[in-house]
Short mmCIF file of C-alpha atoms in Angstrom, two decimals:
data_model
loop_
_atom_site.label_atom_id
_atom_site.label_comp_id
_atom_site.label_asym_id
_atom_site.label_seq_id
_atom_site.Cartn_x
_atom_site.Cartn_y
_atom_site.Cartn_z
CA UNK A 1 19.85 -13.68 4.41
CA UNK A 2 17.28 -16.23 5.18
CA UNK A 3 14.15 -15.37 4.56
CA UNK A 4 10.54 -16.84 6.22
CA UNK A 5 6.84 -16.32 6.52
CA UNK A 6 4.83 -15.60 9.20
CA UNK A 7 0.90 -15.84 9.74
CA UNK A 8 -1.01 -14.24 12.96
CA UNK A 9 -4.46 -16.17 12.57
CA UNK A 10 -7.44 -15.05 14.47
CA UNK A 11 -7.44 -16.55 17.88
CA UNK A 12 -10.99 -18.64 16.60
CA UNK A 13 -9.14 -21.28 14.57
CA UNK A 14 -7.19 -22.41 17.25
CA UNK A 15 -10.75 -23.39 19.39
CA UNK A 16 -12.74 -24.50 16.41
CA UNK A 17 -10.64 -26.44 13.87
CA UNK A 18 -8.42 -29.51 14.28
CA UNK A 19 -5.80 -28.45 12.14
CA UNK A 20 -4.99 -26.11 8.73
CA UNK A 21 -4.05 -27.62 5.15
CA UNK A 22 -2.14 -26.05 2.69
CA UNK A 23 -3.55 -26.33 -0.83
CA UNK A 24 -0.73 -25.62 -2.69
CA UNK A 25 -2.58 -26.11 -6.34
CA UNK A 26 -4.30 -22.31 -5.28
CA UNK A 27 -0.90 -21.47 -2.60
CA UNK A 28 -4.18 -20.87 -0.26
CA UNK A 29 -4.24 -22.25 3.34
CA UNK A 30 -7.08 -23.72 4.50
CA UNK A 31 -8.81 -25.02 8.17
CA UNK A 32 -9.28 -28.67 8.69
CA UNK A 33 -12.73 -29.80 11.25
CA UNK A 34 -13.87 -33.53 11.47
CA UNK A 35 -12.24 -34.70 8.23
CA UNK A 36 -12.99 -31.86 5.87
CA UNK A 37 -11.77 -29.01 4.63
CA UNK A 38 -13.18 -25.84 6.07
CA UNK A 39 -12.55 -22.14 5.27
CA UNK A 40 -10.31 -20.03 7.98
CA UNK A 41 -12.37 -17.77 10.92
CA UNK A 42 -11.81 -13.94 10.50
CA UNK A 43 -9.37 -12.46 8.56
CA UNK A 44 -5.66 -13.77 9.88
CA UNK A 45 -1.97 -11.53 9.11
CA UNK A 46 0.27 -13.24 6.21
CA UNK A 47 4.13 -11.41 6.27
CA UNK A 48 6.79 -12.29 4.68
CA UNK A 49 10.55 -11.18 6.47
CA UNK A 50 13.82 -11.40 6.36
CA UNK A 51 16.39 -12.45 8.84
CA UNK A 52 18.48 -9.32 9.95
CA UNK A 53 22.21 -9.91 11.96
CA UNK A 54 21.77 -9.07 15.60
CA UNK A 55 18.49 -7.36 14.52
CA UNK A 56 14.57 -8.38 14.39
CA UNK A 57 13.57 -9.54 11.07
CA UNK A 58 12.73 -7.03 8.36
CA UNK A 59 9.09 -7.42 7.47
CA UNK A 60 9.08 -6.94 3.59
CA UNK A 61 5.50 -7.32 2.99
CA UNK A 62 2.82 -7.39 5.31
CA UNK A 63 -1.28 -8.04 4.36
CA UNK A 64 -4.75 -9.52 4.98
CA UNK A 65 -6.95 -10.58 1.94
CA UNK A 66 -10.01 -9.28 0.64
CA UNK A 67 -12.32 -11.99 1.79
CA UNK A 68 -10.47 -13.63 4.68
CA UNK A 69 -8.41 -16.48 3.07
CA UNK A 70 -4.96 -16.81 3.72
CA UNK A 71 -2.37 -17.42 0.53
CA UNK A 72 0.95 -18.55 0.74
CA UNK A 73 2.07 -16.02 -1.84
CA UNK A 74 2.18 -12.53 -1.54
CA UNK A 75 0.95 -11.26 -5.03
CA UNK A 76 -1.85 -13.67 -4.51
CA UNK A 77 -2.81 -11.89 -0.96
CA UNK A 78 -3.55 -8.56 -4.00
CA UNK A 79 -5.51 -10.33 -6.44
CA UNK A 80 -8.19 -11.03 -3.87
CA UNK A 81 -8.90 -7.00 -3.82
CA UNK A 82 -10.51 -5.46 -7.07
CA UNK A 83 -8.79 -2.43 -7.20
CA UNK A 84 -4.63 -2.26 -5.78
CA UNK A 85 -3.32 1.27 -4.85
CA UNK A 86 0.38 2.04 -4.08
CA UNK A 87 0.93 5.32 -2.45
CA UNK A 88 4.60 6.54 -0.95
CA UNK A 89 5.51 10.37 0.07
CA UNK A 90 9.10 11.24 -0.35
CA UNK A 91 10.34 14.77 1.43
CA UNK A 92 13.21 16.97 1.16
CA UNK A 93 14.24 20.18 2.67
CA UNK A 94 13.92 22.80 -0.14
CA UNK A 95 15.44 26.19 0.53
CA UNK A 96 14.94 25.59 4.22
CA UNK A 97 11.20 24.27 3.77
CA UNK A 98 10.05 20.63 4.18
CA UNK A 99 8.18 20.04 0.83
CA UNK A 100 7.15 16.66 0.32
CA UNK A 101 6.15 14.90 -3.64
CA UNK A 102 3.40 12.09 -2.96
CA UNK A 103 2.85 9.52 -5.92
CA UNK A 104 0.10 7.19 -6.20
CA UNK A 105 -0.24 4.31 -8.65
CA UNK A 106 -3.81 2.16 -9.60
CA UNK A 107 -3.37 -1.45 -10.43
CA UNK A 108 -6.64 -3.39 -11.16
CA UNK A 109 -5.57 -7.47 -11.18
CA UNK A 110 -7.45 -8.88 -13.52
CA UNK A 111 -5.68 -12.65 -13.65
CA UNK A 112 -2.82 -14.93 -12.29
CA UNK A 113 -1.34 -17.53 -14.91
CA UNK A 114 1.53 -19.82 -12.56
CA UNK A 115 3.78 -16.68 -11.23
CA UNK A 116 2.49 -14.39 -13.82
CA UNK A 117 -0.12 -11.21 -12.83
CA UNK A 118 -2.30 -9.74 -15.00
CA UNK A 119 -3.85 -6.54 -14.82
CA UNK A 120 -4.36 -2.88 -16.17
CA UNK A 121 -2.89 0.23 -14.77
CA UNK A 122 -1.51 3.77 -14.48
CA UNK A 123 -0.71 6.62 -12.83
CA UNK A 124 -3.13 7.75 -10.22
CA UNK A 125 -1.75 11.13 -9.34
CA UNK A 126 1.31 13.19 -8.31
CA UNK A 127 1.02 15.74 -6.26
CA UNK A 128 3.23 17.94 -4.16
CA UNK A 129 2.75 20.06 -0.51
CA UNK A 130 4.37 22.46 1.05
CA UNK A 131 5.24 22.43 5.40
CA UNK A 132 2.54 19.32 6.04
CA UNK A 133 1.91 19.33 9.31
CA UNK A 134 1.40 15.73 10.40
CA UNK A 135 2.97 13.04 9.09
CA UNK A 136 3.75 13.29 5.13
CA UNK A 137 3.21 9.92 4.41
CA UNK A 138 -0.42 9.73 6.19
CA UNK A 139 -1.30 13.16 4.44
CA UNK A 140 -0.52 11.45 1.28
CA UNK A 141 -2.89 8.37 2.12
CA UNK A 142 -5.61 10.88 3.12
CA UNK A 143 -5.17 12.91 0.09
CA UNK A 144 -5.18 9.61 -2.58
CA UNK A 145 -8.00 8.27 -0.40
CA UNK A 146 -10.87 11.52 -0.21
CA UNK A 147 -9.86 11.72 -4.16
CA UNK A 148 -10.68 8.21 -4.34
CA UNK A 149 -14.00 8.75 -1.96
CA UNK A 150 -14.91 11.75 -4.10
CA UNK A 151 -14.75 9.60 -7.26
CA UNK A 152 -16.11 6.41 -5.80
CA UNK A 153 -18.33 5.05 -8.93
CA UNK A 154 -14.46 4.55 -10.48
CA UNK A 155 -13.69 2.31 -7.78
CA UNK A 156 -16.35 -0.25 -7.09
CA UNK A 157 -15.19 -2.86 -4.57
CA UNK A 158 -12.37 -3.59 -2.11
CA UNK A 159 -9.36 -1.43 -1.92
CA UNK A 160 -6.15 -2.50 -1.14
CA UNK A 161 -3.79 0.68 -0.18
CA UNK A 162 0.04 -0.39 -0.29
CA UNK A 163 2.11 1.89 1.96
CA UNK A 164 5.68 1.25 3.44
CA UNK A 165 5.26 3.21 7.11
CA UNK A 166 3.39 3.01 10.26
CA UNK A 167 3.64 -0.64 10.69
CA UNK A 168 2.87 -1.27 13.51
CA UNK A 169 -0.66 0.76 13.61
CA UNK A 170 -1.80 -0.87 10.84
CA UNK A 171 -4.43 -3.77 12.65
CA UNK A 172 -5.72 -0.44 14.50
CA UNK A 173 -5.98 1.45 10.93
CA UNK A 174 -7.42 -1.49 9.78
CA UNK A 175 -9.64 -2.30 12.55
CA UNK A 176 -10.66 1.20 12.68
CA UNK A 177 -10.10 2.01 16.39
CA UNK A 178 -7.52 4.58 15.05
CA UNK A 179 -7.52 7.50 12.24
CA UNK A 180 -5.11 7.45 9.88
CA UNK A 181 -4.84 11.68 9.70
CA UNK A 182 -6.53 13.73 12.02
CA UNK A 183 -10.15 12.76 12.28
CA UNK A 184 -10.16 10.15 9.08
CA UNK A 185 -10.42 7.01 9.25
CA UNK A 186 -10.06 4.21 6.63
CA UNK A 187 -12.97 3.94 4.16
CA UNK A 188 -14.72 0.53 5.09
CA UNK A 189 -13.94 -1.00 1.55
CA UNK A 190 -10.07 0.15 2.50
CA UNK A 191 -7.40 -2.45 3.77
CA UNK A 192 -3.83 -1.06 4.45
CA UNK A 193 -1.41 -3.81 3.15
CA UNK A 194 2.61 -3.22 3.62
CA UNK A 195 4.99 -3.45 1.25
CA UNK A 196 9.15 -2.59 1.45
CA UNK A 197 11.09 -1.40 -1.46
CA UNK A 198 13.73 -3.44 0.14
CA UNK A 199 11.97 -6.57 -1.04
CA UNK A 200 12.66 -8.44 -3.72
CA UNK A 201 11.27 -8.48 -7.58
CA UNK A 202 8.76 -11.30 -6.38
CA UNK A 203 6.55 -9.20 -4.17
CA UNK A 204 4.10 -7.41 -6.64
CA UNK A 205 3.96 -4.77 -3.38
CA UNK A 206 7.90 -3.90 -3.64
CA UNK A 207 7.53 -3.07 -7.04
CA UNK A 208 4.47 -0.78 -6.98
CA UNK A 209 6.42 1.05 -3.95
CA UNK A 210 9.47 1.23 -5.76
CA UNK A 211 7.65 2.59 -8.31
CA UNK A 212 6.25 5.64 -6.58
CA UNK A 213 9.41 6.00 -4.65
CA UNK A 214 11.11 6.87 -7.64
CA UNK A 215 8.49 8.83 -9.59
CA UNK A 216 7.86 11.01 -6.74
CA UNK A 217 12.25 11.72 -6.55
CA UNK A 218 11.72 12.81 -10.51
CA UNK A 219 10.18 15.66 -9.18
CA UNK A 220 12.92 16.57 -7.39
CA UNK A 221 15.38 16.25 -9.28
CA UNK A 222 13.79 17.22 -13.04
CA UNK A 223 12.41 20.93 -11.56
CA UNK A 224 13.41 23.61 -9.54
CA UNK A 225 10.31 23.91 -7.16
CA UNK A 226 11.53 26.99 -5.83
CA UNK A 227 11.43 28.97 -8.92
CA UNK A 228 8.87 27.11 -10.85
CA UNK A 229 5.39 28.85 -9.17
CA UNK A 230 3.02 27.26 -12.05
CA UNK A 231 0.38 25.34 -10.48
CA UNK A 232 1.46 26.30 -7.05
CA UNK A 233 -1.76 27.07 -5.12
CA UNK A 234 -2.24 28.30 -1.00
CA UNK A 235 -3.23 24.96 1.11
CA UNK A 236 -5.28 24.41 3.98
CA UNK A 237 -4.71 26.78 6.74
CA UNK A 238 -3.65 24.58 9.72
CA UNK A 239 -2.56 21.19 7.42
CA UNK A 240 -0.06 22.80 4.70
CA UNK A 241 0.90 25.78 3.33
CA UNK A 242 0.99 25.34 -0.96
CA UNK A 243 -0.15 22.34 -2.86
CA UNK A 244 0.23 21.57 -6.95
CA UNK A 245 -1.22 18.47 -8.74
CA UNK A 246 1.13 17.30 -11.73
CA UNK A 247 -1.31 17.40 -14.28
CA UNK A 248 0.44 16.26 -17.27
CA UNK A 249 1.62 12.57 -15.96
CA UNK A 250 2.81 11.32 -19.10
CA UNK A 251 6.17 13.00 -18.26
CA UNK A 252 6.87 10.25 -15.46
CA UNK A 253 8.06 6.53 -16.42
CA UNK A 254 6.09 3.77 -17.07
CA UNK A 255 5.41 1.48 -14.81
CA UNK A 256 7.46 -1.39 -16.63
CA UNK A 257 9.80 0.74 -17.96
CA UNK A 258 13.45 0.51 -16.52
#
């Protein structure tokens, strides 16, 4: 299927600059005003989507930079943020109860050689809850995040938080004029990018959701949650009703391990 790219700019660049450039030494775009080059107004929506038969496009990756600029690549849209966090909630019925398995991953870019990243990671957490009463996958942001908020000298700097739901709300999670669970709302250092695992191997953002797709199934299918109590603890009245943090991680996959 073809595939294309799509940028929603803030509506300033249109009034103020003549024109944009496309600098494709740093795949950056930039504004052009009275013969120079001039950096873009606001912060403006890169996506990348593919075409769908009879159907809108699939958006496979969906973000806005750390400082503004607009690249041309998606992986470069990441290395702008100092720390990159993939989170994705899978749920299952289990003996008649919803439980749902949220993994997390930490990525910290460090460099870009041609289409190369660089950068150091791991496993952020694993953690599983029982009969969530909102939506699993925002509980799972809001959990990763108030860890994240409680530990904050770990994580100096802008945030980017790669999810695969809720779309649509993300310019009013972003903007702040909505919460992302309950009463919270995103941290200011905290920018929601999307990412599909239906992407392909180029987007950095498929890969990390792919990843945490499939380490939050091993828990599913490598223990019997029904029988296994250990580490099972009562939740918060009125948000779930059991919660248990995977402490020993080193029993999941690598992240660039097949």
């Amino acid at each position: 299927m073809k595939r294309s790219i799509s940028i929603e700019f803030d509506p300033r660049n249109y009034v103020l600059l003549d024109g944009l450039i496309v600098d494709f030494d740093q795949q950056k775009l930039l504004g052009y005003k009275d013969g120079e080059d001039r950096p873009l107004i606001g912060k403006s929506i890169f996506q990348f989507q593919r075409a769908r038969a009879n159907k809108v496009n699939k958006v496979l990756h969906s973000s806005m930079s750390a400082n503004g600029e607009i690249y041309i690549n998606s992986n470069h849209q990441l290395l702008s943020y100092n720390h990159v966090i993939a989170v994705d909630t899978n749920t299952r019925n289990v003996a008649g109860t919803p439980v749902s398995v949220t993994a997390a991953f930490h990525f910290v870019p460090t460099s870009k050689n041609g289409t190369t990243v660089y950068g150091a990671s791991s496993i952020l957490s694993v953690f599983e809850v029982w009969e969530v009463v909102e939506k699993p996958e925002n509980h799972g942001w809001w959990q990763v995040l108030k860890m994240i908020t409680e530990n904050i000298s770990l994580f100096p700097g802008s945030i980017a938080l790669i999810v695969d739901s809720a779309l649509g709300d993300h310019q009013a999670f972003n903007s702040r004029e909505m919460p992302i669970f309950f009463d919270y709302y995103l941290p200011e250092n905290v920018t929601i990018i999307y990412g599909s695992d239906k992407g392909g191997p180029e987007h950095l953002t498929t890969l990390l959701i792919r990843y945490c797709h499939n380490t939050a199934d091993l828990v599913f299918e490598n223990n019997n949650l029904v029988l296994d109590l250990k580490g099972l603890v009562p939740g918060v009245p009125g948000l779930y009703t059991y919660f248990r943090q995977w402490q020993d991680l080193r029993v999941f996959k690598k992240f660039a391990e097949p």
